[in-house]
Amino acid sequence: MSSAQERLTDALYGLGWSAVKKLPEPAAVRLGRTVADLAWKRRGKGVQRLESNYARVVPDASPERLAELSRAGMRSYLRYWMESFRLPAWSAERIRTGFEPKDVHHLTDGIASDRGVILALPHMANWDLAGAWVTTKLETPFTTVAERLKPETLYDRFVAYREGLGMEVLPHSGGTAFGTLARRLRDGGLVCLVAERDLSASGVEVKFFGEPTRMPAGPALLAQQTGALLLPVTLWYDDSPVMKGRVHPPVEVPESGDRAEKTSVITQALADAFATGIADHPEDWHMLQRLWLADLDPTKGPS
């Protein structure tokens, strides 16, 4: 990306956060749907990749069904962005009532135990809203990791945005994030990680919807090293303004095997939990990038 493109990208995100959050909610919803439909009709690379990914999730879908899914997927994706631009202006009550997770007792019991809790999520619905709900409704701060974006000013915007919602944000690169996350967990804290796409190209190979891909080893390694509870979470939208979700049962650390073997088993269990949620609500999985090994250029890694 050229410096001019970086400046334009940063300016557009800045405009979104400054302008969209001032819109009445019905206007923001209409704007998001309009932008989503325009992007879907253009059939750019992201839309085509989204549709290709859905073909793995719903292998018996007809071309017409895949087109319907990708249109719904883009609407869900733009709903995420409209909500995220507006989230800093939401009242505490709006955040508390904006998310209804099932089986949240897995999380609250874990927090009460002081054992430390790792929440692992795929890119579904609005993970930022789920995080804001945790810090607001449950009054529990947590630590997360963010991919370093370009330009650096855009990364700084995202960090400031998430810190404003009560999150501690660590950079994905730099090598110090794992140690900080481990310390937070040993102190009985909460860590939240978006964890179905490996950004290092050296993650753990798993089967996902019947085909191999790689997922980050971090959640499994943290669970082994700290003894923290590892909980998969999946999210989705329905026709209401309230996002839905599920906290899945804990993923246990195997009693036998070396660290690599245990990491493989744990990460596969996470992949299976993610697949369950994504299969139920494929249109709310926002994966507009290559994910499966068959789609990746081995010389470039994820793109």
Coordinates of C-alpha atoms in Angstrom, one line a residue:
M1 CA 0.0 0.0 0.0
S2 CA 1.4 3.4 -1.0
S3 CA 1.7 6.2 1.5
A4 CA -1.1 8.0 -0.3
Q5 CA -3.3 5.0 0.0
E6 CA -2.5 4.6 3.6
R7 CA -3.4 8.2 4.3
L8 CA -6.7 7.7 2.4
T9 CA -7.5 4.5 4.4
D10 CA -6.8 6.2 7.7
A11 CA -8.9 9.3 6.7
L12 CA -11.9 7.0 5.7
Y13 CA -11.8 5.2 9.0
G14 CA -11.5 8.5 10.8
L15 CA -14.6 9.8 8.9
G16 CA -16.5 6.7 9.9
W17 CA -15.8 7.1 13.6
S18 CA -16.5 10.8 13.6
A19 CA -19.6 10.9 11.3
V20 CA -21.3 7.5 11.5
K21 CA -21.5 7.6 15.3
K22 CA -23.6 10.8 15.1
L23 CA -26.2 9.3 12.8
P24 CA -29.6 8.1 14.3
E25 CA -29.5 4.3 14.6
P26 CA -32.1 3.7 11.8
A27 CA -30.0 5.9 9.4
A28 CA -26.8 4.0 10.3
V29 CA -28.6 0.6 9.7
R30 CA -29.8 1.8 6.3
L31 CA -26.4 3.2 5.4
G32 CA -24.7 -0.1 6.3
R33 CA -27.1 -2.2 4.3
T34 CA -26.7 0.1 1.3
V35 CA -22.9 0.0 1.4
A36 CA -23.1 -3.8 1.8
D37 CA -25.4 -4.3 -1.2
L38 CA -23.2 -2.1 -3.4
A39 CA -20.1 -4.0 -2.4
W40 CA -21.9 -7.3 -3.0
K41 CA -23.0 -6.2 -6.5
R42 CA -19.5 -5.2 -7.5
R43 CA -18.3 -8.8 -6.8
G44 CA -14.8 -7.7 -5.7
K45 CA -12.1 -10.1 -4.4
G46 CA -13.4 -9.9 -0.8
V47 CA -17.0 -10.9 -1.8
Q48 CA -15.7 -13.7 -4.1
R49 CA -13.5 -15.0 -1.3
L50 CA -16.4 -14.8 1.2
E51 CA -18.5 -16.9 -1.1
S52 CA -15.8 -19.4 -1.7
N53 CA -15.4 -19.8 2.0
Y54 CA -19.1 -20.3 2.5
A55 CA -18.9 -23.1 -0.1
R56 CA -16.8 -25.0 2.4
V57 CA -19.2 -24.3 5.2
V58 CA -22.3 -25.2 3.2
P59 CA -20.9 -27.7 0.6
D60 CA -24.3 -28.7 -0.8
A61 CA -25.4 -25.1 -1.4
S62 CA -26.4 -24.1 -5.0
P63 CA -24.8 -21.1 -6.7
E64 CA -28.0 -19.2 -6.0
R65 CA -27.8 -20.1 -2.3
L66 CA -24.1 -19.1 -2.1
A67 CA -25.0 -15.8 -3.6
E68 CA -27.7 -15.3 -1.0
L69 CA -25.3 -16.2 1.7
S70 CA -22.6 -13.8 0.5
R71 CA -25.1 -10.9 0.3
A72 CA -26.3 -11.7 3.8
G73 CA -22.7 -12.0 4.9
M74 CA -21.8 -8.6 3.5
R75 CA -24.8 -7.1 5.3
S76 CA -23.7 -8.7 8.5
Y77 CA -20.1 -7.4 8.0
L78 CA -21.3 -3.9 7.4
R79 CA -23.5 -4.1 10.5
Y80 CA -20.4 -4.9 12.4
W81 CA -18.7 -1.8 11.0
M82 CA -21.7 0.5 11.6
E83 CA -22.0 -0.7 15.2
S84 CA -18.3 -0.4 15.8
F85 CA -18.2 3.2 14.5
R86 CA -21.1 4.0 16.8
L87 CA -20.1 1.9 19.9
P88 CA -18.0 4.6 21.6
A89 CA -21.2 6.7 21.7
W90 CA -23.5 4.0 23.1
S91 CA -24.6 4.4 26.6
A92 CA -23.7 1.8 29.2
E93 CA -27.3 0.6 29.2
R94 CA -27.3 0.2 25.4
I95 CA -24.2 -1.9 25.7
R96 CA -25.5 -4.0 28.5
T97 CA -28.8 -4.8 26.6
G98 CA -27.1 -5.1 23.2
F99 CA -25.8 -8.6 23.6
E100 CA -27.6 -11.8 24.9
P101 CA -25.2 -14.7 25.3
K102 CA -26.3 -18.2 26.1
D103 CA -24.5 -20.3 28.8
V104 CA -22.7 -17.3 30.1
H105 CA -22.4 -19.2 33.4
H106 CA -19.2 -20.9 32.0
L107 CA -17.7 -17.4 31.9
T108 CA -19.0 -16.0 35.1
D109 CA -18.0 -19.2 37.1
G110 CA -14.6 -19.0 35.6
I111 CA -14.1 -15.3 36.5
A112 CA -15.3 -16.1 40.1
S113 CA -12.8 -18.9 40.4
D114 CA -9.8 -16.6 40.0
R115 CA -8.3 -19.3 37.8
G116 CA -7.9 -17.1 34.8
V117 CA -10.1 -17.4 31.7
I118 CA -9.3 -17.4 28.0
L119 CA -12.1 -16.6 25.6
A120 CA -11.4 -17.7 22.0
L121 CA -13.6 -16.4 19.2
P122 CA -13.8 -16.6 15.4
H123 CA -14.5 -13.5 13.3
M124 CA -18.3 -13.6 13.8
A125 CA -20.8 -10.8 14.2
N126 CA -19.4 -8.1 16.5
W127 CA -16.6 -9.3 18.8
D128 CA -16.0 -5.7 19.9
L129 CA -19.5 -5.4 21.2
A130 CA -19.1 -8.7 23.0
G131 CA -16.0 -7.3 24.6
A132 CA -17.7 -4.1 25.6
W133 CA -20.5 -6.1 27.2
V134 CA -17.9 -8.0 29.3
T135 CA -16.3 -4.8 30.5
T136 CA -19.7 -3.1 31.1
K137 CA -22.2 -5.7 32.1
L138 CA -19.8 -8.0 33.9
E139 CA -17.6 -5.2 35.0
T140 CA -14.5 -7.3 34.1
P141 CA -11.6 -5.8 32.2
F142 CA -9.6 -8.0 29.9
T143 CA -6.5 -8.1 27.7
T144 CA -6.5 -8.8 24.0
V145 CA -4.2 -8.7 21.0
A146 CA -4.5 -6.6 17.9
E147 CA -2.9 -7.1 14.5
R148 CA -0.6 -4.3 13.6
L149 CA -2.3 -2.5 10.7
K150 CA -0.9 -0.1 8.2
P151 CA -0.7 2.9 8.3
E152 CA 0.4 3.0 11.9
T153 CA -2.1 5.8 12.6
L154 CA -4.9 3.4 11.7
Y155 CA -3.5 0.8 14.2
D156 CA -3.4 3.6 16.8
R157 CA -7.1 4.4 16.1
F158 CA -8.1 0.8 16.7
V159 CA -6.1 0.6 19.9
A160 CA -7.6 3.9 21.2
Y161 CA -11.1 2.7 20.2
R162 CA -10.7 -0.6 22.0
E163 CA -9.0 0.9 25.0
G164 CA -11.9 3.3 25.2
L165 CA -14.2 0.3 25.6
G166 CA -12.2 -1.0 28.6
M167 CA -9.8 -3.4 26.9
E168 CA -6.1 -3.7 27.3
V169 CA -4.7 -4.0 23.8
L170 CA -1.3 -5.6 23.0
P171 CA 0.3 -5.6 19.6
H172 CA 0.4 -9.0 17.8
S173 CA 4.0 -8.5 16.7
G174 CA 7.0 -7.8 18.8
G175 CA 7.2 -11.1 20.8
T176 CA 6.1 -9.8 24.2
A177 CA 2.4 -10.3 24.0
F178 CA 2.4 -14.0 25.1
G179 CA 4.3 -13.3 28.3
T180 CA 2.0 -10.4 29.2
L181 CA -1.1 -12.6 28.5
A182 CA 0.3 -15.4 30.7
R183 CA 0.9 -13.0 33.6
R184 CA -2.6 -11.6 33.3
L185 CA -4.0 -15.2 33.5
R186 CA -1.9 -16.2 36.4
D187 CA -3.2 -13.2 38.2
G188 CA -6.8 -14.6 37.6
G189 CA -7.5 -12.2 34.8
L190 CA -9.4 -12.5 31.5
V191 CA -7.9 -12.8 28.0
C192 CA -9.9 -12.6 24.8
L193 CA -8.5 -13.7 21.5
V194 CA -9.9 -13.9 18.0
A195 CA -8.4 -17.3 17.1
E196 CA -9.5 -19.0 13.9
R197 CA -7.0 -17.3 11.5
D198 CA -3.3 -17.9 11.8
L199 CA -1.4 -14.6 11.1
S200 CA 2.1 -16.2 11.6
A201 CA 1.8 -18.9 8.9
S202 CA 3.2 -21.3 11.5
G203 CA 0.1 -22.2 13.5
V204 CA -1.4 -25.6 14.4
E205 CA -2.8 -27.6 11.5
V206 CA -6.5 -28.6 12.1
K207 CA -9.4 -30.0 10.1
F208 CA -12.0 -27.3 9.6
F209 CA -15.1 -28.3 7.7
G210 CA -13.3 -31.3 6.5
E211 CA -10.2 -29.6 5.1
P212 CA -6.9 -28.6 6.6
T213 CA -6.0 -25.1 7.8
R214 CA -3.9 -23.6 10.5
M215 CA -5.1 -21.9 13.6
P216 CA -3.1 -20.0 16.2
A217 CA -1.4 -22.0 18.9
G218 CA -1.7 -19.2 21.5
P219 CA -4.9 -20.2 23.3
A220 CA -3.8 -23.8 23.7
L221 CA -0.3 -22.8 24.9
L222 CA -1.7 -20.3 27.3
A223 CA -4.2 -22.8 28.8
Q224 CA -1.3 -25.4 29.3
Q225 CA 1.2 -22.9 30.7
T226 CA -1.2 -21.1 33.1
G227 CA -4.0 -23.5 33.9
A228 CA -6.5 -21.0 32.8
L229 CA -10.0 -22.0 31.7
L230 CA -10.3 -22.0 27.9
L231 CA -13.8 -21.2 26.5
P232 CA -14.8 -21.0 22.9
V233 CA -17.4 -18.3 22.0
T234 CA -19.5 -17.9 18.9
L235 CA -21.7 -14.9 18.0
W236 CA -24.5 -14.2 15.6
Y237 CA -27.1 -11.7 14.6
D238 CA -30.9 -12.2 14.2
D239 CA -33.6 -9.8 13.0
S240 CA -33.4 -7.8 16.3
P241 CA -31.0 -5.0 17.3
V242 CA -29.6 -7.4 20.0
M243 CA -26.6 -9.6 19.1
K244 CA -26.7 -13.2 20.2
G245 CA -24.0 -15.5 21.3
R246 CA -23.0 -18.7 23.1
V247 CA -20.2 -19.5 25.5
H248 CA -19.3 -23.1 24.8
P249 CA -18.2 -25.6 27.4
P250 CA -14.6 -25.5 28.5
V251 CA -11.9 -27.1 26.3
E252 CA -9.9 -29.4 28.6
V253 CA -6.1 -29.9 28.5
P254 CA -5.4 -33.5 27.7
E255 CA -3.8 -35.5 30.6
S256 CA -1.3 -37.3 28.3
G257 CA 1.0 -36.3 25.5
D258 CA 3.8 -33.8 25.1
R259 CA 3.2 -30.1 24.7
A260 CA 2.9 -30.2 20.9
E261 CA 0.4 -33.1 21.0
K262 CA -1.7 -31.4 23.7
T263 CA -1.7 -28.2 21.6
S264 CA -2.9 -30.0 18.6
V265 CA -5.8 -31.7 20.5
I266 CA -6.8 -28.4 22.1
T267 CA -6.7 -26.4 18.9
Q268 CA -8.7 -29.0 17.1
A269 CA -11.4 -28.8 19.8
L270 CA -11.5 -25.1 19.4
A271 CA -11.9 -25.5 15.6
D272 CA -14.7 -27.9 16.1
A273 CA -16.5 -25.5 18.5
F274 CA -16.1 -22.7 16.0
A275 CA -17.3 -24.9 13.2
T276 CA -20.5 -25.6 15.1
G277 CA -21.3 -21.9 15.5
I278 CA -20.4 -21.0 12.0
A279 CA -22.4 -23.8 10.5
D280 CA -25.5 -22.6 12.4
H281 CA -24.9 -19.0 11.3
P282 CA -22.6 -18.9 8.3
E283 CA -23.7 -15.4 7.1
D284 CA -22.3 -13.9 10.4
W285 CA -18.8 -15.3 9.8
H286 CA -16.8 -12.4 8.3
M287 CA -14.0 -14.3 6.6
L288 CA -13.1 -12.3 3.5
Q289 CA -9.6 -13.7 3.3
R290 CA -8.0 -17.0 2.3
L291 CA -8.1 -19.5 5.2
W292 CA -7.7 -23.1 4.1
L293 CA -4.3 -24.4 3.1
A294 CA -5.5 -25.3 -0.3
D295 CA -6.1 -21.6 -1.0
L296 CA -2.9 -20.3 0.5
D297 CA 0.2 -19.4 -1.4
P298 CA 2.9 -21.2 0.7
T299 CA 5.4 -18.5 -0.2
K300 CA 3.2 -15.7 1.2
G301 CA 1.1 -17.2 4.0
P302 CA -2.4 -15.8 4.8
S303 CA -3.7 -13.0 2.6

